[in-house]
Amino acid sequence: LRRRLVLQYLPAAMWESCAMTMVRDWKLWDPTFWMNADVRRLLEAKLVMPPSVQQWMLPQAGVAVETKSLQISARCTLRYASASQQGRFPCKKNWTNQDASFAIPHFDSKPEQLLLGVLDGHGPVGLGEVAARIARKALPEAMVDARARQGGDVACADAIVDAFHAVDWRLQQGLPQRQGEVGVTAALAMMDGESLTVAHCGDCRAVLGRRTLAWQEPEALALTQDHRPFRRDECERILKDHPKAEILTQGMRLGSVSHRATFGKQMGCADPPRVWLRGQDHPGCSYTRSLGDALAKKAGVTCDPEILTHMLSPKDAMVVLCTDGVTEFLSNESIIQICSRFKDPAHACEEVVKIAFEKYWHEDGVADDMTVVVVFLDWEEEVTHWLQSDRDLVDNDVHEYTQ
């Protein structure tokens, strides 16, 4: 109580002058004190935190994997890199990064193929990381196996569907404890020559940066739509097929917020809608599709991916994959704008996770894990001859895959 009263009524001009007295009396070197909401005004007064506290509060900055390149056609070369930033949850001890990513050139022994992926594990501390690592290894292997079973003649989309189902079963069966609460959301991008196939399950994203003029910054074109209860079609699918499921925010469950069919904007939502079994306190997941999550499967969460194909052209400047920690407070447009300022995809990756972490930390006082993969497309042709009419900007070469 004394700490609250002093922090509330002590004039800001006096805070820094009496800092050492406060440290001596209340042991402010305890890192947990600095996370208290009442101390934020103290921080805003530009009182410098002890270095040991800063190190405890903020994880090491994400460092990008070195840029690599791959020629996928006679006129296009890819340059790609990735970066991952560990999140920060002061109330959760021994937090580990539960994100993962992979980039596999010459996938399945084909020189023109590149397989990319980002994965976001979730579950009890430690197990989400294990799930992400299992999926990182198992998804590419399952795709190769699916092709092999069909003599190499299976379509890319069919192989991806088989792989997602195989990994879903493995995660539900293969974890030693509390496997019902552990799962992974994922986004994959397969570049086979100038053909791009994107698949996602959950709230990981893929974004295409496309130029309309050679001298302009690329515009953002969403290649995925998050599988979350904010989507009306996802809510209708769950409630239609699983009558025992319900979709409510925490406020609705507690009665402090009235029930409604729509849930407002997704970005930065403090109380997002979640999937529940009626009358029970689980699974409570904020996504509608994932791999694993045995308990959530009973409430209508599925592992079926949405798959989209796109023929690349010189208008396409970059492809970005990222986990939901990046997009919690960064829009697709912001991500593409940040990346377009750099010539090296590794530097772009580092800047994206840096800005995303700072925004997340500033808004919530916590930060989720965040991972990004950036691919720059280098075309040999001059691009100044592109047609600029509105009709040319219509994406007629994008097709959704349906099972």
Tab-separated table of C-alpha atoms in Angstrom:
chain	number	residue	atom	x	y	z
A	1	LEU	CA	0.000	0.000	0.000
A	2	ARG	CA	2.848	2.380	0.852
A	3	ARG	CA	4.485	1.712	-2.496
A	4	ARG	CA	1.224	2.398	-4.345
A	5	LEU	CA	0.586	5.678	-2.520
A	6	VAL	CA	4.088	7.022	-3.035
A	7	LEU	CA	4.190	6.131	-6.720
A	8	GLN	CA	0.776	7.696	-7.256
A	9	TYR	CA	1.264	10.990	-5.448
A	10	LEU	CA	5.014	11.614	-5.535
A	11	PRO	CA	5.717	14.466	-8.006
A	12	ALA	CA	7.459	13.275	-11.131
A	13	ALA	CA	10.295	15.758	-10.615
A	14	MET	CA	11.206	14.055	-7.325
A	15	TRP	CA	11.176	10.460	-8.542
A	16	GLU	CA	14.698	10.385	-9.915
A	17	SER	CA	16.177	12.287	-6.961
A	18	CYS	CA	14.801	9.823	-4.441
A	19	ALA	CA	15.463	6.718	-6.552
A	20	MET	CA	18.335	5.481	-4.407
A	21	THR	CA	16.251	5.852	-1.228
A	22	MET	CA	13.501	3.822	-2.822
A	23	VAL	CA	15.992	1.184	-3.877
A	24	ARG	CA	17.360	0.959	-0.345
A	25	ASP	CA	13.961	0.827	1.324
A	26	TRP	CA	11.988	-1.377	-1.065
A	27	LYS	CA	14.684	-3.401	-2.829
A	28	LEU	CA	13.741	-2.254	-6.286
A	29	TRP	CA	16.532	-4.370	-7.697
A	30	ASP	CA	14.027	-7.202	-7.563
A	31	PRO	CA	13.119	-7.521	-11.281
A	32	THR	CA	9.484	-8.407	-10.573
A	33	PHE	CA	8.927	-4.965	-9.067
A	34	TRP	CA	9.714	-3.281	-12.357
A	35	MET	CA	6.953	-5.218	-14.070
A	36	ASN	CA	4.268	-3.849	-11.751
A	37	ALA	CA	1.759	-1.652	-13.563
A	38	ASP	CA	2.184	1.087	-10.930
A	39	VAL	CA	5.829	1.470	-11.858
A	40	ARG	CA	5.185	2.454	-15.460
A	41	ARG	CA	4.940	6.107	-14.514
A	42	LEU	CA	8.309	5.742	-12.848
A	43	LEU	CA	9.733	4.390	-16.091
A	44	GLU	CA	8.129	7.196	-18.082
A	45	ALA	CA	10.001	9.671	-15.872
A	46	LYS	CA	13.179	8.377	-17.594
A	47	LEU	CA	14.552	6.714	-14.513
A	48	VAL	CA	17.194	4.352	-15.877
A	49	MET	CA	16.601	0.715	-14.976
A	50	PRO	CA	19.557	-1.235	-13.605
A	51	PRO	CA	21.342	-3.193	-16.384
A	52	SER	CA	20.631	-6.463	-14.585
A	53	VAL	CA	16.920	-5.661	-14.651
A	54	GLN	CA	17.009	-4.733	-18.337
A	55	GLN	CA	18.703	-8.032	-19.143
A	56	TRP	CA	16.109	-9.928	-17.104
A	57	MET	CA	13.160	-8.133	-18.673
A	58	LEU	CA	14.106	-8.293	-22.346
A	59	PRO	CA	15.387	-11.368	-24.155
A	60	GLN	CA	18.318	-11.240	-26.508
A	61	ALA	CA	17.476	-9.556	-29.794
A	62	GLY	CA	16.654	-11.834	-32.699
A	63	VAL	CA	19.589	-12.448	-35.050
A	64	ALA	CA	18.838	-13.384	-38.639
A	65	VAL	CA	20.111	-16.499	-40.325
A	66	GLU	CA	22.640	-15.620	-43.027
A	67	THR	CA	21.134	-14.801	-46.413
A	68	LYS	CA	21.165	-17.614	-48.961
A	69	SER	CA	20.226	-17.660	-52.639
A	70	LEU	CA	18.664	-20.089	-55.096
A	71	GLN	CA	17.925	-19.757	-58.807
A	72	ILE	CA	14.453	-21.139	-59.478
A	73	SER	CA	14.187	-20.253	-63.158
A	74	ALA	CA	16.181	-18.723	-65.979
A	75	ARG	CA	14.917	-15.255	-65.074
A	76	CYS	CA	14.409	-15.379	-61.288
A	77	THR	CA	16.762	-15.842	-58.343
A	78	LEU	CA	15.613	-15.965	-54.724
A	79	ARG	CA	17.460	-14.500	-51.757
A	80	TYR	CA	16.051	-15.574	-48.404
A	81	ALA	CA	16.726	-15.352	-44.674
A	82	SER	CA	14.894	-15.769	-41.375
A	83	ALA	CA	14.961	-14.414	-37.828
A	84	SER	CA	13.292	-15.430	-34.573
A	85	GLN	CA	12.820	-13.389	-31.403
A	86	GLN	CA	12.047	-15.030	-28.080
A	87	GLY	CA	9.001	-13.576	-26.370
A	88	ARG	CA	8.769	-12.233	-22.831
A	89	PHE	CA	6.154	-13.209	-20.247
A	90	PRO	CA	7.272	-11.994	-16.800
A	91	CYS	CA	4.617	-14.122	-15.086
A	92	LYS	CA	5.886	-17.318	-16.739
A	93	LYS	CA	9.211	-18.628	-15.496
A	94	ASN	CA	11.645	-20.508	-17.749
A	95	TRP	CA	9.948	-19.296	-20.910
A	96	THR	CA	11.482	-20.672	-24.102
A	97	ASN	CA	10.968	-19.725	-27.730
A	98	GLN	CA	8.128	-21.883	-29.044
A	99	ASP	CA	8.484	-20.717	-32.656
A	100	ALA	CA	10.442	-22.516	-35.350
A	101	SER	CA	11.164	-22.113	-39.059
A	102	PHE	CA	12.857	-23.927	-41.900
A	103	ALA	CA	14.144	-23.277	-45.414
A	104	ILE	CA	14.994	-26.294	-47.574
A	105	PRO	CA	16.550	-25.577	-50.982
A	106	HIS	CA	16.489	-28.287	-53.669
A	107	PHE	CA	13.556	-29.839	-51.835
A	108	ASP	CA	12.956	-33.484	-52.676
A	109	SER	CA	16.140	-33.426	-54.812
A	110	LYS	CA	14.629	-30.940	-57.277
A	111	PRO	CA	17.023	-28.036	-58.017
A	112	GLU	CA	14.264	-25.497	-58.747
A	113	GLN	CA	12.286	-26.079	-55.531
A	114	LEU	CA	12.468	-24.211	-52.237
A	115	LEU	CA	10.299	-25.151	-49.245
A	116	LEU	CA	9.842	-22.540	-46.510
A	117	GLY	CA	7.865	-22.678	-43.285
A	118	VAL	CA	7.147	-20.964	-39.979
A	119	LEU	CA	5.630	-22.762	-37.001
A	120	ASP	CA	4.190	-21.487	-33.735
A	121	GLY	CA	4.005	-24.055	-30.937
A	122	HIS	CA	1.682	-23.644	-27.974
A	123	GLY	CA	0.974	-25.467	-24.742
A	124	PRO	CA	2.552	-25.728	-21.289
A	125	VAL	CA	5.967	-24.080	-21.028
A	126	GLY	CA	8.525	-26.318	-22.694
A	127	LEU	CA	6.092	-28.583	-24.540
A	128	GLY	CA	5.138	-26.003	-27.161
A	129	GLU	CA	8.790	-25.776	-28.127
A	130	VAL	CA	8.964	-29.572	-28.461
A	131	ALA	CA	5.859	-29.603	-30.670
A	132	ALA	CA	7.303	-26.928	-32.970
A	133	ARG	CA	10.554	-28.862	-33.330
A	134	ILE	CA	8.689	-32.077	-34.131
A	135	ALA	CA	6.603	-30.322	-36.786
A	136	ARG	CA	9.655	-28.602	-38.280
A	137	LYS	CA	11.222	-31.987	-38.972
A	138	ALA	CA	8.075	-33.981	-39.693
A	139	LEU	CA	6.262	-31.710	-42.175
A	140	PRO	CA	8.923	-31.805	-44.925
A	141	GLU	CA	9.448	-35.541	-44.361
A	142	ALA	CA	5.717	-36.219	-44.613
A	143	MET	CA	5.515	-34.285	-47.892
A	144	VAL	CA	8.330	-36.372	-49.372
A	145	ASP	CA	6.647	-39.567	-48.144
A	146	ALA	CA	3.330	-38.536	-49.689
A	147	ARG	CA	5.011	-38.006	-53.048
A	148	ALA	CA	6.881	-41.286	-52.801
A	149	ARG	CA	3.686	-43.265	-52.116
A	150	GLN	CA	2.246	-41.957	-55.377
A	151	GLY	CA	5.398	-42.526	-57.372
A	152	GLY	CA	6.253	-38.830	-57.366
A	153	ASP	CA	3.110	-38.042	-59.349
A	154	VAL	CA	1.071	-36.425	-56.563
A	155	ALA	CA	0.198	-32.732	-56.787
A	156	CYS	CA	1.934	-30.350	-54.398
A	157	ALA	CA	-1.365	-29.415	-52.741
A	158	ASP	CA	-2.287	-33.072	-52.167
A	159	ALA	CA	1.120	-33.758	-50.618
A	160	ILE	CA	0.691	-30.804	-48.275
A	161	VAL	CA	-2.746	-31.981	-47.143
A	162	ASP	CA	-1.407	-35.473	-46.441
A	163	ALA	CA	1.558	-34.004	-44.557
A	164	PHE	CA	-0.617	-31.804	-42.335
A	165	HIS	CA	-2.831	-34.752	-41.415
A	166	ALA	CA	0.177	-36.986	-40.689
A	167	VAL	CA	1.831	-34.415	-38.423
A	168	ASP	CA	-1.481	-33.701	-36.689
A	169	TRP	CA	-1.813	-37.386	-35.786
A	170	ARG	CA	1.821	-37.561	-34.670
A	171	LEU	CA	1.465	-34.576	-32.337
A	172	GLN	CA	-1.716	-35.983	-30.812
A	173	GLN	CA	-0.097	-39.358	-30.161
A	174	GLY	CA	3.601	-38.700	-29.707
A	175	LEU	CA	3.984	-36.315	-26.764
A	176	PRO	CA	4.488	-37.961	-23.358
A	177	GLN	CA	2.300	-35.737	-21.184
A	178	ARG	CA	-0.566	-33.258	-21.482
A	179	GLN	CA	-0.573	-33.853	-25.222
A	180	GLY	CA	-4.187	-32.749	-25.434
A	181	GLU	CA	-3.109	-29.164	-24.737
A	182	VAL	CA	-0.146	-29.029	-27.124
A	183	GLY	CA	-0.229	-28.064	-30.781
A	184	VAL	CA	1.264	-26.031	-33.612
A	185	THR	CA	0.019	-23.490	-36.127
A	186	ALA	CA	1.937	-23.304	-39.392
A	187	ALA	CA	2.372	-21.587	-42.745
A	188	LEU	CA	4.309	-23.138	-45.645
A	189	ALA	CA	5.436	-21.788	-49.002
A	190	MET	CA	6.623	-24.063	-51.794
A	191	MET	CA	8.382	-22.385	-54.716
A	192	ASP	CA	8.583	-24.761	-57.656
A	193	GLY	CA	10.107	-22.763	-60.458
A	194	GLU	CA	7.875	-19.729	-60.822
A	195	SER	CA	4.898	-21.464	-59.224
A	196	LEU	CA	4.173	-20.519	-55.606
A	197	THR	CA	1.995	-22.733	-53.402
A	198	VAL	CA	1.073	-21.438	-49.948
A	199	ALA	CA	-0.620	-23.471	-47.216
A	200	HIS	CA	-1.519	-22.463	-43.699
A	201	CYS	CA	-3.290	-23.852	-40.676
A	202	GLY	CA	-3.942	-21.382	-37.854
A	203	ASP	CA	-2.829	-17.783	-37.513
A	204	CYS	CA	0.618	-17.868	-39.153
A	205	ARG	CA	0.651	-15.704	-42.277
A	206	ALA	CA	2.054	-15.438	-45.778
A	207	VAL	CA	2.176	-12.050	-47.527
A	208	LEU	CA	3.214	-11.165	-51.055
A	209	GLY	CA	4.889	-7.826	-51.827
A	210	ARG	CA	3.872	-6.724	-55.337
A	211	ARG	CA	4.931	-3.601	-57.226
A	212	THR	CA	2.498	-1.674	-59.374
A	213	LEU	CA	5.227	0.649	-60.658
A	214	ALA	CA	8.936	-0.086	-60.863
A	215	TRP	CA	9.813	2.903	-58.673
A	216	GLN	CA	7.093	2.373	-56.049
A	217	GLU	CA	7.275	0.428	-52.812
A	218	PRO	CA	5.616	-2.995	-53.060
A	219	GLU	CA	1.998	-3.303	-51.993
A	220	ALA	CA	0.892	-6.053	-49.624
A	221	LEU	CA	-1.234	-8.889	-50.968
A	222	ALA	CA	-2.453	-11.352	-48.334
A	223	LEU	CA	-1.879	-14.956	-49.367
A	224	THR	CA	-3.533	-16.308	-46.203
A	225	GLN	CA	-6.409	-15.393	-43.906
A	226	ASP	CA	-5.963	-16.194	-40.230
A	227	HIS	CA	-7.957	-19.159	-38.951
A	228	ARG	CA	-9.460	-17.422	-35.932
A	229	PRO	CA	-13.010	-16.949	-34.607
A	230	PHE	CA	-12.953	-13.427	-36.039
A	231	ARG	CA	-13.792	-15.106	-39.356
A	232	ARG	CA	-17.516	-15.659	-39.706
A	233	ASP	CA	-17.081	-18.668	-42.003
A	234	GLU	CA	-14.864	-20.401	-39.429
A	235	CYS	CA	-17.400	-19.773	-36.655
A	236	GLU	CA	-20.223	-21.120	-38.801
A	237	ARG	CA	-18.213	-24.239	-39.673
A	238	ILE	CA	-17.485	-25.036	-36.032
A	239	LEU	CA	-20.968	-24.353	-34.694
A	240	LYS	CA	-22.617	-26.293	-37.523
A	241	ASP	CA	-20.488	-29.438	-37.176
A	242	HIS	CA	-20.018	-29.379	-33.387
A	243	PRO	CA	-23.182	-28.386	-31.489
A	244	LYS	CA	-21.372	-28.780	-28.156
A	245	ALA	CA	-18.902	-26.037	-29.060
A	246	GLU	CA	-19.335	-22.345	-28.343
A	247	ILE	CA	-17.343	-19.268	-29.327
A	248	LEU	CA	-17.094	-16.599	-26.649
A	249	THR	CA	-14.671	-14.054	-25.266
A	250	GLN	CA	-13.604	-14.303	-21.640
A	251	GLY	CA	-15.795	-11.311	-20.885
A	252	MET	CA	-18.828	-13.080	-22.352
A	253	ARG	CA	-18.168	-16.199	-20.304
A	254	LEU	CA	-17.903	-14.144	-17.115
A	255	GLY	CA	-21.029	-12.135	-17.933
A	256	SER	CA	-19.281	-8.766	-18.002
A	257	VAL	CA	-19.833	-8.407	-21.768
A	258	SER	CA	-23.039	-9.099	-23.663
A	259	HIS	CA	-23.098	-11.925	-26.197
A	260	ARG	CA	-22.740	-10.918	-29.843
A	261	ALA	CA	-22.174	-12.587	-33.188
A	262	THR	CA	-19.265	-10.392	-34.310
A	263	PHE	CA	-16.104	-9.603	-32.393
A	264	GLY	CA	-14.680	-6.392	-33.862
A	265	LYS	CA	-11.154	-5.912	-35.123
A	266	GLN	CA	-8.568	-8.630	-34.699
A	267	MET	CA	-5.384	-6.560	-34.438
A	268	GLY	CA	-4.511	-5.730	-30.832
A	269	CYS	CA	-7.748	-7.199	-29.461
A	270	ALA	CA	-7.413	-7.447	-25.676
A	271	ASP	CA	-10.124	-10.083	-25.254
A	272	PRO	CA	-10.277	-12.202	-28.427
A	273	PRO	CA	-13.012	-14.765	-29.053
A	274	ARG	CA	-12.080	-18.338	-28.197
A	275	VAL	CA	-13.392	-21.820	-28.912
A	276	TRP	CA	-14.855	-23.665	-25.899
A	277	LEU	CA	-16.753	-26.823	-25.147
A	278	ARG	CA	-20.127	-25.722	-23.818
A	279	GLY	CA	-20.164	-25.497	-20.035
A	280	GLN	CA	-16.456	-26.338	-19.680
A	281	ASP	CA	-13.300	-24.283	-19.197
A	282	HIS	CA	-11.361	-25.778	-22.111
A	283	PRO	CA	-9.921	-25.734	-24.723
A	284	GLY	CA	-10.179	-21.917	-24.862
A	285	CYS	CA	-8.084	-21.586	-28.023
A	286	SER	CA	-8.032	-18.384	-30.068
A	287	TYR	CA	-7.487	-20.247	-33.361
A	288	THR	CA	-9.826	-22.515	-35.304
A	289	ARG	CA	-7.281	-24.738	-37.080
A	290	SER	CA	-4.047	-26.281	-35.801
A	291	LEU	CA	-1.899	-29.401	-35.732
A	292	GLY	CA	-2.169	-31.476	-32.570
A	293	ASP	CA	-4.470	-30.093	-29.860
A	294	ALA	CA	-6.439	-33.271	-29.149
A	295	LEU	CA	-8.820	-31.472	-26.759
A	296	ALA	CA	-9.504	-28.687	-29.259
A	297	LYS	CA	-10.394	-31.242	-31.950
A	298	LYS	CA	-13.460	-32.164	-29.853
A	299	ALA	CA	-14.633	-28.559	-30.184
A	300	GLY	CA	-14.303	-28.349	-33.964
A	301	VAL	CA	-10.693	-27.213	-34.402
A	302	THR	CA	-9.378	-28.974	-37.514
A	303	CYS	CA	-5.994	-29.586	-39.115
A	304	ASP	CA	-7.181	-29.078	-42.715
A	305	PRO	CA	-5.015	-26.424	-44.377
A	306	GLU	CA	-6.159	-23.766	-46.806
A	307	ILE	CA	-3.999	-23.856	-49.911
A	308	LEU	CA	-3.481	-21.230	-52.588
A	309	THR	CA	-1.431	-21.208	-55.797
A	310	HIS	CA	0.059	-18.201	-57.519
A	311	MET	CA	2.203	-17.839	-60.655
A	312	LEU	CA	5.061	-15.473	-59.895
A	313	SER	CA	5.806	-12.592	-62.245
A	314	PRO	CA	8.293	-9.679	-62.321
A	315	LYS	CA	5.705	-7.620	-60.432
A	316	ASP	CA	6.292	-9.810	-57.371
A	317	ALA	CA	9.108	-8.412	-55.233
A	318	MET	CA	9.031	-10.462	-52.032
A	319	VAL	CA	7.267	-13.155	-50.031
A	320	VAL	CA	7.061	-12.988	-46.228
A	321	LEU	CA	6.041	-15.739	-43.804
A	322	CYS	CA	5.552	-14.898	-40.122
A	323	THR	CA	4.012	-16.140	-36.895
A	324	ASP	CA	1.222	-14.339	-35.057
A	325	GLY	CA	3.609	-12.566	-32.676
A	326	VAL	CA	4.707	-10.398	-35.604
A	327	THR	CA	1.194	-9.598	-36.794
A	328	GLU	CA	-0.359	-8.874	-33.393
A	329	PHE	CA	0.472	-5.171	-33.811
A	330	LEU	CA	1.933	-5.022	-37.345
A	331	SER	CA	-0.305	-5.064	-40.419
A	332	ASN	CA	0.615	-6.810	-43.660
A	333	GLU	CA	1.252	-3.408	-45.206
A	334	SER	CA	3.635	-2.402	-42.408
A	335	ILE	CA	5.614	-5.626	-42.757
A	336	ILE	CA	6.069	-5.152	-46.508
A	337	GLN	CA	7.029	-1.501	-46.043
A	338	ILE	CA	9.691	-2.410	-43.490
A	339	CYS	CA	11.153	-5.127	-45.706
A	340	SER	CA	11.211	-2.883	-48.776
A	341	ARG	CA	13.677	-0.522	-47.048
A	342	PHE	CA	16.426	-3.152	-47.154
A	343	LYS	CA	18.428	-4.825	-49.888
A	344	ASP	CA	19.450	-7.769	-47.689
A	345	PRO	CA	16.598	-10.032	-46.491
A	346	ALA	CA	18.542	-10.816	-43.300
A	347	HIS	CA	18.513	-7.132	-42.317
A	348	ALA	CA	14.821	-6.958	-43.180
A	349	CYS	CA	14.096	-9.940	-40.912
A	350	GLU	CA	15.952	-8.391	-37.985
A	351	GLU	CA	14.132	-5.080	-38.383
A	352	VAL	CA	10.700	-6.721	-38.583
A	353	VAL	CA	11.122	-8.706	-35.358
A	354	LYS	CA	12.690	-5.709	-33.631
A	355	ILE	CA	9.808	-3.367	-34.450
A	356	ALA	CA	7.179	-6.037	-33.789
A	357	PHE	CA	8.679	-6.800	-30.378
A	358	GLU	CA	8.874	-3.141	-29.379
A	359	LYS	CA	5.245	-2.530	-30.354
A	360	TYR	CA	4.033	-5.648	-28.563
A	361	TRP	CA	6.003	-4.831	-25.413
A	362	HIS	CA	4.865	-1.210	-25.382
A	363	GLU	CA	1.185	-2.075	-25.824
A	364	ASP	CA	0.860	-5.108	-23.533
A	365	GLY	CA	3.860	-5.244	-21.205
A	366	VAL	CA	4.472	-8.757	-22.558
A	367	ALA	CA	5.568	-10.042	-25.961
A	368	ASP	CA	4.899	-13.275	-27.788
A	369	ASP	CA	7.568	-15.220	-29.658
A	370	MET	CA	7.935	-13.948	-33.198
A	371	THR	CA	9.505	-15.481	-36.294
A	372	VAL	CA	9.737	-14.199	-39.856
A	373	VAL	CA	11.065	-15.566	-43.157
A	374	VAL	CA	11.707	-13.045	-45.944
A	375	VAL	CA	12.297	-13.962	-49.592
A	376	PHE	CA	13.416	-11.359	-52.143
A	377	LEU	CA	12.739	-12.143	-55.801
A	378	ASP	CA	15.413	-10.836	-58.188
A	379	TRP	CA	14.189	-10.713	-61.792
A	380	GLU	CA	16.490	-10.311	-64.759
A	381	GLU	CA	14.035	-8.436	-66.994
A	382	GLU	CA	13.526	-4.749	-66.848
A	383	VAL	CA	10.214	-4.030	-65.138
A	384	THR	CA	9.517	-0.538	-66.436
A	385	HIS	CA	7.275	-1.904	-69.193
A	386	TRP	CA	4.646	-3.232	-66.826
A	387	LEU	CA	1.099	-2.329	-67.673
A	388	GLN	CA	-0.479	-0.123	-65.006
A	389	SER	CA	-4.198	-0.308	-65.717
A	390	ASP	CA	-6.491	-1.408	-62.912
A	391	ARG	CA	-7.422	-4.495	-64.883
A	392	ASP	CA	-3.807	-5.653	-64.838
A	393	LEU	CA	-3.770	-5.509	-61.044
A	394	VAL	CA	-6.562	-8.044	-60.708
A	395	ASP	CA	-5.064	-11.272	-59.416
A	396	ASN	CA	-6.472	-13.668	-61.990
A	397	ASP	CA	-3.584	-16.089	-61.489
A	398	VAL	CA	-4.423	-16.876	-57.854
A	399	HIS	CA	-6.535	-19.984	-57.304
A	400	GLU	CA	-7.727	-21.489	-54.038
A	401	TYR	CA	-7.348	-25.214	-53.621
A	402	THR	CA	-10.447	-27.056	-52.427
A	403	GLN	CA	-10.542	-30.638	-51.234
